[in-house]
Amino acid sequence: MRGMASFQPAAMDERREPRLQVLHRTRAVHINGLERPIVIVNVSSGGFMARGDGEWARGDRIGVILPAIGLVKADVRWALGGRIGCQLLQPLDFKTFEAMLGKMVRVA
């Protein structure tokens, strides 16, 4: 059902790399064209977790504006209570990831 949250996070061993804790406010564009503010709370070169209002569902394709990069596309892998876990369609190379990370606020 579209209105219900789906929660099926990837197991830790399915992730390619650990996530770094950040706090970055940006915007996401849903496939239906609706643009929403989100806060990215952790990130890796292959994906991120974010908080934001609105309805998200596993399988949604979104566009996200990342610093030093611009608009990238990602698939929502899970959604629960205003949080979403996303996988980038194109993982970031090391140099690009470092440039992006340098423009985000890192948290402990």
PDB file of C-alpha atoms in Angstrom:
ATOM      1  CA  MET A   1       0.000   0.000   0.000  1.00  0.00           C
ATOM      2  CA  ARG A   2       1.448   3.398  -0.989  1.00  0.00           C
ATOM      3  CA  GLY A   3       0.650   5.317   2.197  1.00  0.00           C
ATOM      4  CA  MET A   4       2.287   2.851   4.562  1.00  0.00           C
ATOM      5  CA  ALA A   5       5.969   3.015   5.459  1.00  0.00           C
ATOM      6  CA  SER A   6       8.146   0.116   4.471  1.00  0.00           C
ATOM      7  CA  PHE A   7      11.110  -0.843   6.599  1.00  0.00           C
ATOM      8  CA  GLN A   8      13.579  -3.352   5.310  1.00  0.00           C
ATOM      9  CA  PRO A   9      17.060  -1.979   6.010  1.00  0.00           C
ATOM     10  CA  ALA A  10      20.038  -3.663   4.431  1.00  0.00           C
ATOM     11  CA  ALA A  11      21.913  -5.923   6.775  1.00  0.00           C
ATOM     12  CA  MET A  12      25.234  -4.482   7.861  1.00  0.00           C
ATOM     13  CA  ASP A  13      27.130  -7.115   5.889  1.00  0.00           C
ATOM     14  CA  GLU A  14      25.285  -6.079   2.696  1.00  0.00           C
ATOM     15  CA  ARG A  15      26.734  -2.568   2.905  1.00  0.00           C
ATOM     16  CA  ARG A  16      29.911  -2.020   0.965  1.00  0.00           C
ATOM     17  CA  GLU A  17      31.348   0.454   3.464  1.00  0.00           C
ATOM     18  CA  PRO A  18      30.546   2.105   6.783  1.00  0.00           C
ATOM     19  CA  ARG A  19      28.528   5.307   6.896  1.00  0.00           C
ATOM     20  CA  LEU A  20      29.969   8.569   8.228  1.00  0.00           C
ATOM     21  CA  GLN A  21      27.796  10.684  10.531  1.00  0.00           C
ATOM     22  CA  VAL A  22      26.970  14.107   9.060  1.00  0.00           C
ATOM     23  CA  LEU A  23      24.362  16.817   9.301  1.00  0.00           C
ATOM     24  CA  HIS A  24      23.558  18.285   5.897  1.00  0.00           C
ATOM     25  CA  ARG A  25      20.367  20.106   4.920  1.00  0.00           C
ATOM     26  CA  THR A  26      19.434  19.745   1.268  1.00  0.00           C
ATOM     27  CA  ARG A  27      16.497  19.063  -1.022  1.00  0.00           C
ATOM     28  CA  ALA A  28      15.157  15.890  -2.563  1.00  0.00           C
ATOM     29  CA  VAL A  29      12.994  15.698  -5.648  1.00  0.00           C
ATOM     30  CA  HIS A  30      10.528  12.812  -5.653  1.00  0.00           C
ATOM     31  CA  ILE A  31       9.744  11.012  -8.904  1.00  0.00           C
ATOM     32  CA  ASN A  32       6.336  12.765  -8.881  1.00  0.00           C
ATOM     33  CA  GLY A  33       8.136  16.125  -9.075  1.00  0.00           C
ATOM     34  CA  LEU A  34       7.462  17.156  -5.480  1.00  0.00           C
ATOM     35  CA  GLU A  35      10.518  18.779  -3.917  1.00  0.00           C
ATOM     36  CA  ARG A  36      11.065  18.340  -0.173  1.00  0.00           C
ATOM     37  CA  PRO A  37      13.688  19.460   2.335  1.00  0.00           C
ATOM     38  CA  ILE A  38      15.695  16.621   3.886  1.00  0.00           C
ATOM     39  CA  VAL A  39      18.575  16.326   6.330  1.00  0.00           C
ATOM     40  CA  ILE A  40      21.239  13.767   5.456  1.00  0.00           C
ATOM     41  CA  VAL A  41      22.426  12.194   8.715  1.00  0.00           C
ATOM     42  CA  ASN A  42      24.890   9.609   7.454  1.00  0.00           C
ATOM     43  CA  VAL A  43      26.620   9.018   4.162  1.00  0.00           C
ATOM     44  CA  SER A  44      28.963   6.728   2.251  1.00  0.00           C
ATOM     45  CA  SER A  45      30.160   6.784  -1.331  1.00  0.00           C
ATOM     46  CA  GLY A  46      27.262   4.493  -2.217  1.00  0.00           C
ATOM     47  CA  GLY A  47      24.338   5.883  -0.258  1.00  0.00           C
ATOM     48  CA  PHE A  48      22.908   7.825   2.650  1.00  0.00           C
ATOM     49  CA  MET A  49      20.254   7.989   5.322  1.00  0.00           C
ATOM     50  CA  ALA A  50      18.124  11.116   5.614  1.00  0.00           C
ATOM     51  CA  ARG A  51      15.241  12.533   7.623  1.00  0.00           C
ATOM     52  CA  GLY A  52      12.406  14.431   6.030  1.00  0.00           C
ATOM     53  CA  ASP A  53       8.664  14.960   5.982  1.00  0.00           C
ATOM     54  CA  GLY A  54       6.441  13.349   3.411  1.00  0.00           C
ATOM     55  CA  GLU A  55       5.683   9.901   2.192  1.00  0.00           C
ATOM     56  CA  TRP A  56       8.504   7.792   0.860  1.00  0.00           C
ATOM     57  CA  ALA A  57       8.349   4.152  -0.165  1.00  0.00           C
ATOM     58  CA  ARG A  58      10.853   1.462  -0.961  1.00  0.00           C
ATOM     59  CA  GLY A  59      11.606   1.577  -4.669  1.00  0.00           C
ATOM     60  CA  ASP A  60      10.978   5.312  -5.081  1.00  0.00           C
ATOM     61  CA  ARG A  61      13.546   7.058  -7.249  1.00  0.00           C
ATOM     62  CA  ILE A  62      14.612  10.473  -6.015  1.00  0.00           C
ATOM     63  CA  GLY A  63      17.032  13.185  -6.991  1.00  0.00           C
ATOM     64  CA  VAL A  64      19.164  14.734  -4.245  1.00  0.00           C
ATOM     65  CA  ILE A  65      21.350  17.817  -4.354  1.00  0.00           C
ATOM     66  CA  LEU A  66      24.777  17.040  -2.862  1.00  0.00           C
ATOM     67  CA  PRO A  67      27.474  19.638  -2.156  1.00  0.00           C
ATOM     68  CA  ALA A  68      30.387  19.802  -4.611  1.00  0.00           C
ATOM     69  CA  ILE A  69      28.450  17.446  -6.904  1.00  0.00           C
ATOM     70  CA  GLY A  70      24.970  18.740  -7.652  1.00  0.00           C
ATOM     71  CA  LEU A  71      21.950  16.603  -8.457  1.00  0.00           C
ATOM     72  CA  VAL A  72      22.376  12.820  -8.158  1.00  0.00           C
ATOM     73  CA  LYS A  73      19.783  10.057  -8.415  1.00  0.00           C
ATOM     74  CA  ALA A  74      19.115   7.460  -5.752  1.00  0.00           C
ATOM     75  CA  ASP A  75      16.714   4.626  -5.003  1.00  0.00           C
ATOM     76  CA  VAL A  76      14.901   4.506  -1.669  1.00  0.00           C
ATOM     77  CA  ARG A  77      15.822   1.149  -0.132  1.00  0.00           C
ATOM     78  CA  TRP A  78      13.722   1.578   3.013  1.00  0.00           C
ATOM     79  CA  ALA A  79      11.474   4.176   4.655  1.00  0.00           C
ATOM     80  CA  LEU A  80      10.253   4.449   8.241  1.00  0.00           C
ATOM     81  CA  GLY A  81       8.817   7.318  10.257  1.00  0.00           C
ATOM     82  CA  GLY A  82      10.280  10.158   8.240  1.00  0.00           C
ATOM     83  CA  ARG A  83      13.624   8.443   7.661  1.00  0.00           C
ATOM     84  CA  ILE A  84      14.830   6.980   4.376  1.00  0.00           C
ATOM     85  CA  GLY A  85      17.802   4.845   3.436  1.00  0.00           C
ATOM     86  CA  CYS A  86      18.956   5.446  -0.131  1.00  0.00           C
ATOM     87  CA  GLN A  87      21.388   3.860  -2.550  1.00  0.00           C
ATOM     88  CA  LEU A  88      22.990   6.102  -5.154  1.00  0.00           C
ATOM     89  CA  LEU A  89      22.524   4.907  -8.728  1.00  0.00           C
ATOM     90  CA  GLN A  90      26.184   5.759  -9.393  1.00  0.00           C
ATOM     91  CA  PRO A  91      28.558   5.346  -6.419  1.00  0.00           C
ATOM     92  CA  LEU A  92      30.914   8.266  -5.903  1.00  0.00           C
ATOM     93  CA  ASP A  93      34.610   7.878  -6.606  1.00  0.00           C
ATOM     94  CA  PHE A  94      37.007   8.644  -3.749  1.00  0.00           C
ATOM     95  CA  LYS A  95      37.966  12.152  -4.919  1.00  0.00           C
ATOM     96  CA  THR A  96      34.339  13.211  -5.452  1.00  0.00           C
ATOM     97  CA  PHE A  97      33.253  11.689  -2.126  1.00  0.00           C
ATOM     98  CA  GLU A  98      36.031  13.530  -0.262  1.00  0.00           C
ATOM     99  CA  ALA A  99      35.085  16.837  -1.929  1.00  0.00           C
ATOM    100  CA  MET A 100      31.445  16.357  -0.930  1.00  0.00           C
ATOM    101  CA  LEU A 101      32.319  15.322   2.604  1.00  0.00           C
ATOM    102  CA  GLY A 102      34.508  18.403   2.995  1.00  0.00           C
ATOM    103  CA  LYS A 103      31.420  20.579   2.528  1.00  0.00           C
ATOM    104  CA  MET A 104      29.229  18.683   5.022  1.00  0.00           C
ATOM    105  CA  VAL A 105      29.147  19.137   8.785  1.00  0.00           C
ATOM    106  CA  ARG A 106      30.642  16.006  10.395  1.00  0.00           C
ATOM    107  CA  VAL A 107      29.252  14.853  13.729  1.00  0.00           C
ATOM    108  CA  ALA A 108      30.766  12.498  16.264  1.00  0.00           C
TER     109      ALA A 108
END
